[in-house]
PDB file of C-alpha atoms and ligand atoms in Angstrom:
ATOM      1  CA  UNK A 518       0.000   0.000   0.000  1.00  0.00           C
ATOM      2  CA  UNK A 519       2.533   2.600  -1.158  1.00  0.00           C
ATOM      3  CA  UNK A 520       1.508   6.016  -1.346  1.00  0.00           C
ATOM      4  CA  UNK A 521       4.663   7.577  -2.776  1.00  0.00           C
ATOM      5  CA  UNK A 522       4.087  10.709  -4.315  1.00  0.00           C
ATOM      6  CA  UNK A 523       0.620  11.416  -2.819  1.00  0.00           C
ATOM      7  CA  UNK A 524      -0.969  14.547  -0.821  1.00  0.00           C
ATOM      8  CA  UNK A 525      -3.474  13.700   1.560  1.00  0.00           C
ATOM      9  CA  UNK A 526      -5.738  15.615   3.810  1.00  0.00           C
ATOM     10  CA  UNK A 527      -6.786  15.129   7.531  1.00  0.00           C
ATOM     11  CA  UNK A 528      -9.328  16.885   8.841  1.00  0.00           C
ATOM     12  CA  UNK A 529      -8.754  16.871  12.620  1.00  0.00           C
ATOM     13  CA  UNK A 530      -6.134  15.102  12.584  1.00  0.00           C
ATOM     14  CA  UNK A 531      -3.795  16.447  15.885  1.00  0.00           C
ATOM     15  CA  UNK A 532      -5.293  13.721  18.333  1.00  0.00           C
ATOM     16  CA  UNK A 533      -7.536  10.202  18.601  1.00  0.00           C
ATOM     17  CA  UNK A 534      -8.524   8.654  15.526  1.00  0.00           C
ATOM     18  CA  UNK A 535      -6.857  11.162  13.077  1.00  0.00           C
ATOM     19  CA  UNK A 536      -3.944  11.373  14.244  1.00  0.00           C
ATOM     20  CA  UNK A 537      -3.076   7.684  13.882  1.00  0.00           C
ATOM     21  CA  UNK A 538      -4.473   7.787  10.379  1.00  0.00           C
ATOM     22  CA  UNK A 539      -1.852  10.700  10.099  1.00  0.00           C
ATOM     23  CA  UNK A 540       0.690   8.457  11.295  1.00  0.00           C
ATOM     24  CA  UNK A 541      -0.002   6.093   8.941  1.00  0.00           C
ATOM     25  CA  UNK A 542      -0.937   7.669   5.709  1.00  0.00           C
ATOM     26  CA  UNK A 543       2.794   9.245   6.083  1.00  0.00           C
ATOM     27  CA  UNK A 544       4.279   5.906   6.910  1.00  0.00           C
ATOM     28  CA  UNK A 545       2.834   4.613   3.749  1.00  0.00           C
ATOM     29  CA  UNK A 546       4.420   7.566   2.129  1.00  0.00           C
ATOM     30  CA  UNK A 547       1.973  10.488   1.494  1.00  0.00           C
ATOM     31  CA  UNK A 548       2.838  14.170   2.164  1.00  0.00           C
ATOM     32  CA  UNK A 549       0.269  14.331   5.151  1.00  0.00           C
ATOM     33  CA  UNK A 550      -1.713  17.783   5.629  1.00  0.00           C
ATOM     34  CA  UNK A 551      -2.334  17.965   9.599  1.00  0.00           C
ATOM     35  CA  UNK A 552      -5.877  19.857   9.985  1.00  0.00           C
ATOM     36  CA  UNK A 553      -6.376  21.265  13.383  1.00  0.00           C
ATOM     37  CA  UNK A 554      -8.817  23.534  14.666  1.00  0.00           C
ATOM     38  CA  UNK A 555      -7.583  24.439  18.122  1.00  0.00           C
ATOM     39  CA  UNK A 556      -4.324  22.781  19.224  1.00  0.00           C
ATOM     40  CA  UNK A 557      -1.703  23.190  16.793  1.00  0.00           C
ATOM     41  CA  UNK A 558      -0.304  19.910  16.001  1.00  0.00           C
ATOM     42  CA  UNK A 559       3.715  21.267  15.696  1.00  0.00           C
ATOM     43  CA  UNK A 560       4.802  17.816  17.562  1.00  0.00           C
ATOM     44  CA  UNK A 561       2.961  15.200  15.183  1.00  0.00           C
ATOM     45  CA  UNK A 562       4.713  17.219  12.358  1.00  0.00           C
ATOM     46  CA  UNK A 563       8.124  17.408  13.327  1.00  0.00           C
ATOM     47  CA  UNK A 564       7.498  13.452  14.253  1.00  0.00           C
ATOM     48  CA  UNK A 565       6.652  12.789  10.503  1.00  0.00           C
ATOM     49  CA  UNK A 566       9.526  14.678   9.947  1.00  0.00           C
ATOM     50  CA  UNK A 567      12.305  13.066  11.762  1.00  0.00           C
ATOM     51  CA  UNK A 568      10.602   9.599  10.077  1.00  0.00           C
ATOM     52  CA  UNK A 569      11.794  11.175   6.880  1.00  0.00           C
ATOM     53  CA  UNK A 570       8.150  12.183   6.027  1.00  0.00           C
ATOM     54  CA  UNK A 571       6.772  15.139   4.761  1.00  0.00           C
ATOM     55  CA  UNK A 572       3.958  17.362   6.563  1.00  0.00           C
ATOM     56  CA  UNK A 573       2.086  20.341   7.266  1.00  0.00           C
ATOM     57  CA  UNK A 574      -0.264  21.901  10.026  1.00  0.00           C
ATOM     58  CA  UNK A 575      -3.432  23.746   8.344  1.00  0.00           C
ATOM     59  CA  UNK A 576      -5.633  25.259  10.807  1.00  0.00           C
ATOM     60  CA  UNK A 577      -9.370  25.549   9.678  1.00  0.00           C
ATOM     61  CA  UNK A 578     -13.316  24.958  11.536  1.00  0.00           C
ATOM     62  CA  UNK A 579     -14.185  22.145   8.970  1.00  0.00           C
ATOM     63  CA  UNK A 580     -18.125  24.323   9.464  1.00  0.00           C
ATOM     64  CA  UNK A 581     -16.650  27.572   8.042  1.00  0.00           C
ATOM     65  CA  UNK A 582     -16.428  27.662   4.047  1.00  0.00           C
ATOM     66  CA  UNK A 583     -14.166  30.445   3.890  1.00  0.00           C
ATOM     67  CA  UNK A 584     -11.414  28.335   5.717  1.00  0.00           C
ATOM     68  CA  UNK A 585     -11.916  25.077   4.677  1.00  0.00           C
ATOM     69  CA  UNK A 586     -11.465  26.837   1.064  1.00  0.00           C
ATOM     70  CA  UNK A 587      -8.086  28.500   2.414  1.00  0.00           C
ATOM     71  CA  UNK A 588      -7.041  25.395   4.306  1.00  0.00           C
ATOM     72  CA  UNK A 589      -7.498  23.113   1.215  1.00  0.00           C
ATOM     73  CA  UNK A 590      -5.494  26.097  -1.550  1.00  0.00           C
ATOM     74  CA  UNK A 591      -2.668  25.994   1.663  1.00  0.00           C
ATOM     75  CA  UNK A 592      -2.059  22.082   0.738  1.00  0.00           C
ATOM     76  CA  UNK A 593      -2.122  22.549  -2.702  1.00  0.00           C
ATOM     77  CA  UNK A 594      -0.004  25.359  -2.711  1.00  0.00           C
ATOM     78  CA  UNK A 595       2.390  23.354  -0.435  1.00  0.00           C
ATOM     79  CA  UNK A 596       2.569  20.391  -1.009  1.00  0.00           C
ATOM     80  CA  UNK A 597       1.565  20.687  -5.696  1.00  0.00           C
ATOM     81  CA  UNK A 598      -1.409  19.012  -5.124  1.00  0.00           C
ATOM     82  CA  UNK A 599      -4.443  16.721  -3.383  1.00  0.00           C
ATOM     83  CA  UNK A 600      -4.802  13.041  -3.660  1.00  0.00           C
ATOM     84  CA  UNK A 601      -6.686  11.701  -0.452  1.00  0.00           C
ATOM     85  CA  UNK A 602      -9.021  13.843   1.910  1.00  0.00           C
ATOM     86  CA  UNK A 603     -10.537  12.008   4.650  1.00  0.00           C
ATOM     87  CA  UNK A 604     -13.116  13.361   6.768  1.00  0.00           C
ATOM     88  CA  UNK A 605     -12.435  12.918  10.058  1.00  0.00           C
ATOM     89  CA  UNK A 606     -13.462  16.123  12.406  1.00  0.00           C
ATOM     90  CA  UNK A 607     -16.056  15.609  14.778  1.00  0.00           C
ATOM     91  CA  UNK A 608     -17.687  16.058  17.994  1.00  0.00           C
ATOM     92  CA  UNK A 609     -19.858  14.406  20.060  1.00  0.00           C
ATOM     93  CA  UNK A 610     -21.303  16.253  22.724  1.00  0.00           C
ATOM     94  CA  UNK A 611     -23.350  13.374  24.824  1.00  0.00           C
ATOM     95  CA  UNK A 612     -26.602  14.729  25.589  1.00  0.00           C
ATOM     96  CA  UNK A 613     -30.327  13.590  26.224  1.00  0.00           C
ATOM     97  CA  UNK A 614     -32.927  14.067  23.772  1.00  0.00           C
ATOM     98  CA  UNK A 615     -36.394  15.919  25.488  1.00  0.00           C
ATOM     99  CA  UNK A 616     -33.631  18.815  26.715  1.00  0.00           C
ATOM    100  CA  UNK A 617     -31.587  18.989  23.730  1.00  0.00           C
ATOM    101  CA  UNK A 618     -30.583  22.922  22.750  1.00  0.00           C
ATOM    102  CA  UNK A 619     -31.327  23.592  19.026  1.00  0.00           C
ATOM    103  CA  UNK A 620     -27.978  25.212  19.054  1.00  0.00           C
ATOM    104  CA  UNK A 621     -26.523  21.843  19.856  1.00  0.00           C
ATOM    105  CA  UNK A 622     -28.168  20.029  17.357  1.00  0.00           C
ATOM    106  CA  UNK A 623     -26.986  22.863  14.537  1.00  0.00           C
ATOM    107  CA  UNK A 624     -23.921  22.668  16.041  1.00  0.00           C
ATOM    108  CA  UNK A 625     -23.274  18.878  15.651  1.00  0.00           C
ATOM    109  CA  UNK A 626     -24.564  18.967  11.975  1.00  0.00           C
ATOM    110  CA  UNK A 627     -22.459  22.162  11.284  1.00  0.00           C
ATOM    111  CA  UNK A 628     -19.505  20.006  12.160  1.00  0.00           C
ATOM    112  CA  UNK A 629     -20.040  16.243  11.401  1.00  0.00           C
ATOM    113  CA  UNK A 630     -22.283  16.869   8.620  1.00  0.00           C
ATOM    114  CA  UNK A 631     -21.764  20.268   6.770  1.00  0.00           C
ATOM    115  CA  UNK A 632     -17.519  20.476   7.132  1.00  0.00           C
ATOM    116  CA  UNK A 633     -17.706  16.613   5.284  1.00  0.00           C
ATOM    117  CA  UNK A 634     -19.695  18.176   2.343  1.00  0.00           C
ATOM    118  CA  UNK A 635     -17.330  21.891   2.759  1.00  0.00           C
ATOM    119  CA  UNK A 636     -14.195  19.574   2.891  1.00  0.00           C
ATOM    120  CA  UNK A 637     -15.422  17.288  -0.031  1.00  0.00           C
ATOM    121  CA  UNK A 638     -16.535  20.002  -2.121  1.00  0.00           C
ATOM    122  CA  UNK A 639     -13.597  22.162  -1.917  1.00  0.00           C
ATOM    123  CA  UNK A 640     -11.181  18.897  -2.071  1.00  0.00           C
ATOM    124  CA  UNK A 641     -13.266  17.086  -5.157  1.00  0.00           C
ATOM    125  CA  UNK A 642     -12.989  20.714  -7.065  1.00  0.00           C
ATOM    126  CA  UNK A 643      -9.316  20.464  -7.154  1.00  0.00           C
ATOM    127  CA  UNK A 644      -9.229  16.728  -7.558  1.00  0.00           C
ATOM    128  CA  UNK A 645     -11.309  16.935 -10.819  1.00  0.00           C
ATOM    129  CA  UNK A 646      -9.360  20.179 -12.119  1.00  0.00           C
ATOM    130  CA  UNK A 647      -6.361  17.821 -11.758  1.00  0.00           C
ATOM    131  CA  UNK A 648      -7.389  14.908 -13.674  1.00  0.00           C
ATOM    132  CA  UNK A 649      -5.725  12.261 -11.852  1.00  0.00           C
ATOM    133  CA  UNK A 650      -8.107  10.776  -9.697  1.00  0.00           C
ATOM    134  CA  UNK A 651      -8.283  10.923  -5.902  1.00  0.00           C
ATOM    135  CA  UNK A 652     -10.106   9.321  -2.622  1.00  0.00           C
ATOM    136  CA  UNK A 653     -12.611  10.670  -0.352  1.00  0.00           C
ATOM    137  CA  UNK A 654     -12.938   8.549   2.384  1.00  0.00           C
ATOM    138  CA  UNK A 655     -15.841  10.189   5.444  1.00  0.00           C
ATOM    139  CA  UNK A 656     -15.034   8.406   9.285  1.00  0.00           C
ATOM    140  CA  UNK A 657     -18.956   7.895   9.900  1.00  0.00           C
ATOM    141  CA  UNK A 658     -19.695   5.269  12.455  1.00  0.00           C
ATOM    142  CA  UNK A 659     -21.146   2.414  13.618  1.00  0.00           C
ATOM    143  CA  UNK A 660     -24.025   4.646  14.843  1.00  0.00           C
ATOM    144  CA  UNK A 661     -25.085   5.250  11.043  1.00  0.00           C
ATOM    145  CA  UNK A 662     -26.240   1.634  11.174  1.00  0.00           C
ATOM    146  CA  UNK A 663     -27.792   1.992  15.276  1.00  0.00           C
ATOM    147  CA  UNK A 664     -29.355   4.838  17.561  1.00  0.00           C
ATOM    148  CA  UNK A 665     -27.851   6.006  20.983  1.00  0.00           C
ATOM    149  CA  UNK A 666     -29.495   7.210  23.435  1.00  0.00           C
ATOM    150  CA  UNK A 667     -27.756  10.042  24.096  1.00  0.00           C
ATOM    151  CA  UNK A 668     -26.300  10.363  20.638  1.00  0.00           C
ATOM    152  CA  UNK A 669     -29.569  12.021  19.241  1.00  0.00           C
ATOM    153  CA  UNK A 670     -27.947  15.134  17.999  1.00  0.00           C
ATOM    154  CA  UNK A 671     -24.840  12.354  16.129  1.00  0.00           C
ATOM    155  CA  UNK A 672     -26.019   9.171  15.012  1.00  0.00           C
ATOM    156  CA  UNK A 673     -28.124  11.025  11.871  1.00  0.00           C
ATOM    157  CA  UNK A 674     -24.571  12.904  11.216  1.00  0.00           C
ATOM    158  CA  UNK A 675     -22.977   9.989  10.558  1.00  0.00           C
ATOM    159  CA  UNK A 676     -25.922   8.274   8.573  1.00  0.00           C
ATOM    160  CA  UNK A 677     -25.491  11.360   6.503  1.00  0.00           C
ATOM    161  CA  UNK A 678     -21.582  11.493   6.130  1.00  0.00           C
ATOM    162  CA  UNK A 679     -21.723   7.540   4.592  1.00  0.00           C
ATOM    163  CA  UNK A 680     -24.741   8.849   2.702  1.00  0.00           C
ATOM    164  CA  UNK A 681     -22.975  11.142   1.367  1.00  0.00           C
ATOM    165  CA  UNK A 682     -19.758   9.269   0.093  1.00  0.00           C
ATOM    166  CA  UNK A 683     -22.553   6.941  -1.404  1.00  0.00           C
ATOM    167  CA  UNK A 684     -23.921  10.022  -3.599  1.00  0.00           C
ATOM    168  CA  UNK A 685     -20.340  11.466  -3.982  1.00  0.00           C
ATOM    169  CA  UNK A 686     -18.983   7.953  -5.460  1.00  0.00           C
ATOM    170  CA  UNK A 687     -21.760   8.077  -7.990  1.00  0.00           C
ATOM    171  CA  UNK A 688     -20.809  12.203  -9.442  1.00  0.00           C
ATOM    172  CA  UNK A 689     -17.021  11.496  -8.766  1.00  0.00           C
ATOM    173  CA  UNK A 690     -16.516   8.049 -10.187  1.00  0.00           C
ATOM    174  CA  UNK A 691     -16.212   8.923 -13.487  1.00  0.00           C
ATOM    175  CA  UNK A 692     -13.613  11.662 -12.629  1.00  0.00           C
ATOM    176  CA  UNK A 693     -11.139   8.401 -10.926  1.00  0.00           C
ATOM    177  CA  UNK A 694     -12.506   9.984  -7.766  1.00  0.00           C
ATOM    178  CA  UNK A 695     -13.156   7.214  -5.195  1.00  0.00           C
ATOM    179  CA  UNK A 696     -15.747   7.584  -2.075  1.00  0.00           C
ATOM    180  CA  UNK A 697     -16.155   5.981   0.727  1.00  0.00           C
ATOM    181  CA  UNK A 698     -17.092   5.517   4.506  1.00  0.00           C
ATOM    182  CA  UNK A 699     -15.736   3.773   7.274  1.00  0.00           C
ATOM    183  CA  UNK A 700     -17.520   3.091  10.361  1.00  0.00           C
ATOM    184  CA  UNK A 701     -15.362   2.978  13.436  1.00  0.00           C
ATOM    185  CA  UNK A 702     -17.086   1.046  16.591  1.00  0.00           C
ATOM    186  CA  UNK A 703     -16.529   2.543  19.761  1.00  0.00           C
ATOM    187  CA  UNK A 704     -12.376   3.573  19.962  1.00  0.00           C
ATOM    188  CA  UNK A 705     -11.385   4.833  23.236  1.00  0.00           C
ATOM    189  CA  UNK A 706     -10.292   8.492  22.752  1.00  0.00           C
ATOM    190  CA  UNK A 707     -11.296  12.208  23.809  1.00  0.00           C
ATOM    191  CA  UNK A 708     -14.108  12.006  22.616  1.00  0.00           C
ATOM    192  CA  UNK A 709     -15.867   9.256  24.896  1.00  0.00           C
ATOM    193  CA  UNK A 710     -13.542   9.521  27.253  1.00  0.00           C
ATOM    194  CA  UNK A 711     -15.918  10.946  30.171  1.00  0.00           C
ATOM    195  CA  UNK A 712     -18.783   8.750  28.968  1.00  0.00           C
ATOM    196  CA  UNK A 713     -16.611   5.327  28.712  1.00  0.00           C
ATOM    197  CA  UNK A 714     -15.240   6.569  32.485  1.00  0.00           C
ATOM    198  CA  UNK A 715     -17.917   4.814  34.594  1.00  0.00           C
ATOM    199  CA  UNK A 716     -16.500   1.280  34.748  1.00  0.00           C
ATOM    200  CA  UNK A 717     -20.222  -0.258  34.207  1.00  0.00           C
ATOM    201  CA  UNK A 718     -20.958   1.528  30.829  1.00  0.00           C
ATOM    202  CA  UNK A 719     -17.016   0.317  30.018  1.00  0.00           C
ATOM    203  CA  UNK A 720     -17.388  -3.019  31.259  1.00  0.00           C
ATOM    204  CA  UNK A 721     -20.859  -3.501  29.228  1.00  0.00           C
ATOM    205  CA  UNK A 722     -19.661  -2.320  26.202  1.00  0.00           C
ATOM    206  CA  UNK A 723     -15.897  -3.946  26.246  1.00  0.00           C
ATOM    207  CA  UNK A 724     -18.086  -7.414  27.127  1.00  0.00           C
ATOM    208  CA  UNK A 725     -20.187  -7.133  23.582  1.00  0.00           C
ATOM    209  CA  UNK A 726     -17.312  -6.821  21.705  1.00  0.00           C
ATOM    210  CA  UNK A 727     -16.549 -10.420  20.213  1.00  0.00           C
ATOM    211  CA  UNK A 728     -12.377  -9.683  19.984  1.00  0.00           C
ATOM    212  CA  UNK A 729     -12.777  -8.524  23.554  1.00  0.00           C
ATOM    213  CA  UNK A 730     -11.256  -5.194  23.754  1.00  0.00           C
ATOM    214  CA  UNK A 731     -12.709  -1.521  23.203  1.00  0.00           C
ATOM    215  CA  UNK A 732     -10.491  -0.062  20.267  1.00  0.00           C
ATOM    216  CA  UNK A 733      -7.666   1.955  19.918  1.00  0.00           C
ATOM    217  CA  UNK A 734      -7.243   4.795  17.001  1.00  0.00           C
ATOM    218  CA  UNK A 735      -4.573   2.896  15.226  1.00  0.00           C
ATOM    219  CA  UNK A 736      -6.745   0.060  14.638  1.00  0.00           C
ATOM    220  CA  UNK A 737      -8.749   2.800  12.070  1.00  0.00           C
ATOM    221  CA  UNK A 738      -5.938   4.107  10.348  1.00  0.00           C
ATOM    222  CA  UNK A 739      -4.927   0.558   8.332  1.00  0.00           C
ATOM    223  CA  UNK A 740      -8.435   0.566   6.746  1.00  0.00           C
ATOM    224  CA  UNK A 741      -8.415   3.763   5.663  1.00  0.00           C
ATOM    225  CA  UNK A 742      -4.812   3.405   4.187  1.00  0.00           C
ATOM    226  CA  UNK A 743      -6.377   0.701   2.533  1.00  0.00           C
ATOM    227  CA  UNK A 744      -9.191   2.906   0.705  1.00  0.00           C
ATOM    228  CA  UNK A 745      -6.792   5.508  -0.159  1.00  0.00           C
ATOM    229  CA  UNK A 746      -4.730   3.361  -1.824  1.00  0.00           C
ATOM    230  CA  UNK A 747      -4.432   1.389  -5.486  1.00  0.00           C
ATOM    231  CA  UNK A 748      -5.538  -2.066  -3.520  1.00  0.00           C
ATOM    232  CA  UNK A 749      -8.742  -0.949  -3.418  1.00  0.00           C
ATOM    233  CA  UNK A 750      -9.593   0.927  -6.554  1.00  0.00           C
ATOM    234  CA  UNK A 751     -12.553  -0.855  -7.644  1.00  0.00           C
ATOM    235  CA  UNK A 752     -13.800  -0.075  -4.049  1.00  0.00           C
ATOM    236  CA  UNK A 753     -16.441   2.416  -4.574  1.00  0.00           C
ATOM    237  CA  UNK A 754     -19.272   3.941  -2.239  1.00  0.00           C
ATOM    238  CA  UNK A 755     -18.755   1.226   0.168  1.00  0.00           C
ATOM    239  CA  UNK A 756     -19.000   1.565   3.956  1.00  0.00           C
ATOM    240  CA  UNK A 757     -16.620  -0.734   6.187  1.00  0.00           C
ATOM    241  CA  UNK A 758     -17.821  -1.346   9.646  1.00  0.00           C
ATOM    242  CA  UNK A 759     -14.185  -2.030  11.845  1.00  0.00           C
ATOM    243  CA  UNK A 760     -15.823  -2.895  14.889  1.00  0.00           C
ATOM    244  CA  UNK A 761     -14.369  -5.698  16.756  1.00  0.00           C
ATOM    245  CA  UNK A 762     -17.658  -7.529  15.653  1.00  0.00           C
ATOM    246  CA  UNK A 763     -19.558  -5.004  17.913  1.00  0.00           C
ATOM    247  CA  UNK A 764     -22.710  -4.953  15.110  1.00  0.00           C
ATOM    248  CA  UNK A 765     -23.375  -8.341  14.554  1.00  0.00           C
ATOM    249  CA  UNK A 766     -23.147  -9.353  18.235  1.00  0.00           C
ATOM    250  CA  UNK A 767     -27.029  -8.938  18.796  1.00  0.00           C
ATOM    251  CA  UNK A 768     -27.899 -12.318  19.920  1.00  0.00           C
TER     252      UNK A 768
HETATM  253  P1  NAD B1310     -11.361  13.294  19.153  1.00  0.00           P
HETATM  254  O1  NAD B1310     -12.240  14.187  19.937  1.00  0.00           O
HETATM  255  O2  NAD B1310     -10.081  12.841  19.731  1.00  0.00           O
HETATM  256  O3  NAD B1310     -11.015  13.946  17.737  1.00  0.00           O
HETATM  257  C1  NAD B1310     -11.869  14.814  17.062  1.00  0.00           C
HETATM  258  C2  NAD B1310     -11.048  15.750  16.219  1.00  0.00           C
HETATM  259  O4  NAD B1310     -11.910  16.642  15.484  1.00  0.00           O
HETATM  260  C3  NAD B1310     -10.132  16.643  17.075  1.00  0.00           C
HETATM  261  O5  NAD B1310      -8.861  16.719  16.473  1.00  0.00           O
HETATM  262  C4  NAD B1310     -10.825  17.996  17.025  1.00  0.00           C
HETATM  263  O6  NAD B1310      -9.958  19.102  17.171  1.00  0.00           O
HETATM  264  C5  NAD B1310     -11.422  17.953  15.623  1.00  0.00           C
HETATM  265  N1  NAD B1310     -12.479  18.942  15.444  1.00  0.00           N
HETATM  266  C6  NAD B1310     -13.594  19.129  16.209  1.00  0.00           C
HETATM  267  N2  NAD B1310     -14.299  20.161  15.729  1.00  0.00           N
HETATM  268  C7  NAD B1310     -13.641  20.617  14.626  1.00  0.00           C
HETATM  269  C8  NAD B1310     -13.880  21.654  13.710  1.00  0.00           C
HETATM  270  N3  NAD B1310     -14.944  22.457  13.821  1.00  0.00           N
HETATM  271  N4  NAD B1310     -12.983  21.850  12.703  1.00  0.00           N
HETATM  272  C9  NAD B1310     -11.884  21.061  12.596  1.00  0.00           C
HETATM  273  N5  NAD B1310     -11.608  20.058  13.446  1.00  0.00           N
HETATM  274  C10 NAD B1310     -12.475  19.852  14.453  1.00  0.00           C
HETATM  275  O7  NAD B1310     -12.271  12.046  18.762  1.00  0.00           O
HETATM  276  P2  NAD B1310     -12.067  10.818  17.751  1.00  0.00           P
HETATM  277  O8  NAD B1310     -12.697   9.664  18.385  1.00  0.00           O
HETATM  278  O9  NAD B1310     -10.650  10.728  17.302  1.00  0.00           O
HETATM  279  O10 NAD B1310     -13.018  11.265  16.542  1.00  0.00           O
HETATM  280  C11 NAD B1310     -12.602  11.342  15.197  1.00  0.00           C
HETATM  281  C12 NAD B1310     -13.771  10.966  14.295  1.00  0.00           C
HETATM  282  O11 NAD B1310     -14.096   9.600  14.492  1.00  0.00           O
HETATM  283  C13 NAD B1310     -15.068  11.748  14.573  1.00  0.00           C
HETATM  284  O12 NAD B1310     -15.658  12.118  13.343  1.00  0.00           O
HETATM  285  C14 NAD B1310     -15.945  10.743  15.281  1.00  0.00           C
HETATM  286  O13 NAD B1310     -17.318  10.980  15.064  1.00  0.00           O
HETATM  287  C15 NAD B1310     -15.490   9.463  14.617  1.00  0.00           C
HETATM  288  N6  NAD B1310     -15.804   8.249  15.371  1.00  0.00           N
HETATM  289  C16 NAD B1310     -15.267   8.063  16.610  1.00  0.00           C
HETATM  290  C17 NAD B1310     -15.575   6.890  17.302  1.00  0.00           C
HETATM  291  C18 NAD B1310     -15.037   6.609  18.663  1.00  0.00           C
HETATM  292  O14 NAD B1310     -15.561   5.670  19.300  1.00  0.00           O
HETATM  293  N7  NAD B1310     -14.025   7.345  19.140  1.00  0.00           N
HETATM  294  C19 NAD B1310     -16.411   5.947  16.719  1.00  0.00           C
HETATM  295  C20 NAD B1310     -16.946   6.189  15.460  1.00  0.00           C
HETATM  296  C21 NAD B1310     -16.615   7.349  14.789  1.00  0.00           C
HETATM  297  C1  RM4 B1311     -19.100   6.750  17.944  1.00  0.00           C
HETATM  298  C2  RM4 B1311     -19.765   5.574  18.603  1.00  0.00           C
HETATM  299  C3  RM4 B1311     -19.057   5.340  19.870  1.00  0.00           C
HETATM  300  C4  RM4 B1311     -19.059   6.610  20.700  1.00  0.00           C
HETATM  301  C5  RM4 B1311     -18.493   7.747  19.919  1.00  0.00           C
HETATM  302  C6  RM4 B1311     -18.581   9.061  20.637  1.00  0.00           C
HETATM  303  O1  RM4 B1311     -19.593   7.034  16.684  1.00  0.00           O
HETATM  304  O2  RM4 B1311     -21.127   5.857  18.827  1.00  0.00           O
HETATM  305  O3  RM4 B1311     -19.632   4.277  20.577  1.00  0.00           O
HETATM  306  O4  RM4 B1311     -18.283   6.386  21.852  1.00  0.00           O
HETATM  307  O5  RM4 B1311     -19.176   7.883  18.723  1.00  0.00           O
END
């Protein structure tokens, strides 16, 4: 899975999930472009760095047109180019559903939602102008395929971000344009951190996972290396669950 040669994209990609897929996309050999929103990932860059990688830091709100569009024209302008985007900002602010603030809810599709299509867009418009393909791979979820109780304000983000690879595969096929989804299970990181914290809710969900561990934000990044790269060309509009077996435990 060599991707010599190749720009890719991150969108949050200083901690959890993207960082890993960082980690590997520039192991595999792409120049990796480091989106970050608050923190400014200088240590993850000078890490690909000393690997003998190449990267950059782009800061940008994925919800925000006007710098997603500056973000994606920084990447091109450094590094000639974009090959791979993958859509990984998000947020998950756990909250119940009879008390949920409308600003929450816009705020959740504004991010999760909204910067996928803004990053796509922006990302699909230079990939087309270039004429040499690309991938667009979203990091939905398992909940696109199951509710959550306190995941009201989520789950129909994510439905919508695989959705929208599906739709995107179709209008960017023909342009050598890839599009895809994968669909984490539940990976142990800032972002469930507080929730996963009492031991029961931990224990319940570590106990319905058939490989018998929550997982870790590496164990996302080899699948989407996967999609970005020539190995799975033909590889169109699919989602991949990487679970642990989490879905199909139901019984
Ligand atoms: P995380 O909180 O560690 O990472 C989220 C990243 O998104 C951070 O880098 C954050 O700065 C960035 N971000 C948030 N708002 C942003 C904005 N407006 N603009 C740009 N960047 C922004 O959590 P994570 O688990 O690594 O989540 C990464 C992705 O994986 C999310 O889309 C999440 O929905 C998805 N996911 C996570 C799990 C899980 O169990 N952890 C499962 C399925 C899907
Ligand atoms: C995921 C999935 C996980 C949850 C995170 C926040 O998409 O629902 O179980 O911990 O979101």
């Amino acid at each position: 899975m060599d991707l010599s040669g190749k720009s890719a994209l991150v969108t949050g990609g200083s901690r959890g999930i993207g960082r890993a897929i960082c980690r590997r996309l520039a192991e595999a050999g792409a120049a990796v472009a480091v989106n970050y929103h608050e923190t400014e990932p200088g240590d993850l860059v000078r890490e690909i760095e000393a690997a003998g990688g190449r990267a950059l830091a782009v800061r940008a709100d994925v919800s925000i047109k006007a710098e997603v569009e500056a973000m994606v024209a920084a990447v091109v302008a450094g590094f000639g180019g974009l090959d791979i985007l993958v859509n990984n900002a998000g947020i998950c602010p756990f909250h119940g559903f009879l008390d949920m603030p409308e600003e929450l809810w816009d705020r959740v599709q504004a991010v999760n939602l909204k910067g996928t299509f803004l990053c796509s867009q922006a990302a699909a418009r230079v990939m087309v102008e270039q004429g040499r393909g690309g991938r667009i791979i979203a990091i939905s979820s398992i909940s696109a395929l199951v509710g959550g109780a306190m995941q009201t304000h989520y789950t129909p983000t994510k439905a919508g971000d695989h959705s929208l690879m599906q739709s995107l595969a179709i209008v960017l096929g023909p342009h050598g344009i890839t599009c895809n989804s994968v669909m984490p299970g539940t990976i142990a990181t800032d972002i469930n951190r507080e929730d996963l914290s009492d031991p029961a809710k931990r224990a319940s969900v570590e106990g319905r996972i058939p490989v018998g561990r929550l997982g870790e934000p590496d164990d996302i990044a080899g699948p989407v290396v996967f999609l970005a790269s020539e190995a799975a060309r033909y590889v169109n509009g699919a989602g991949l669950l990487v679970d642990g077996g989490l879905f199909v435990n139901l019984q």
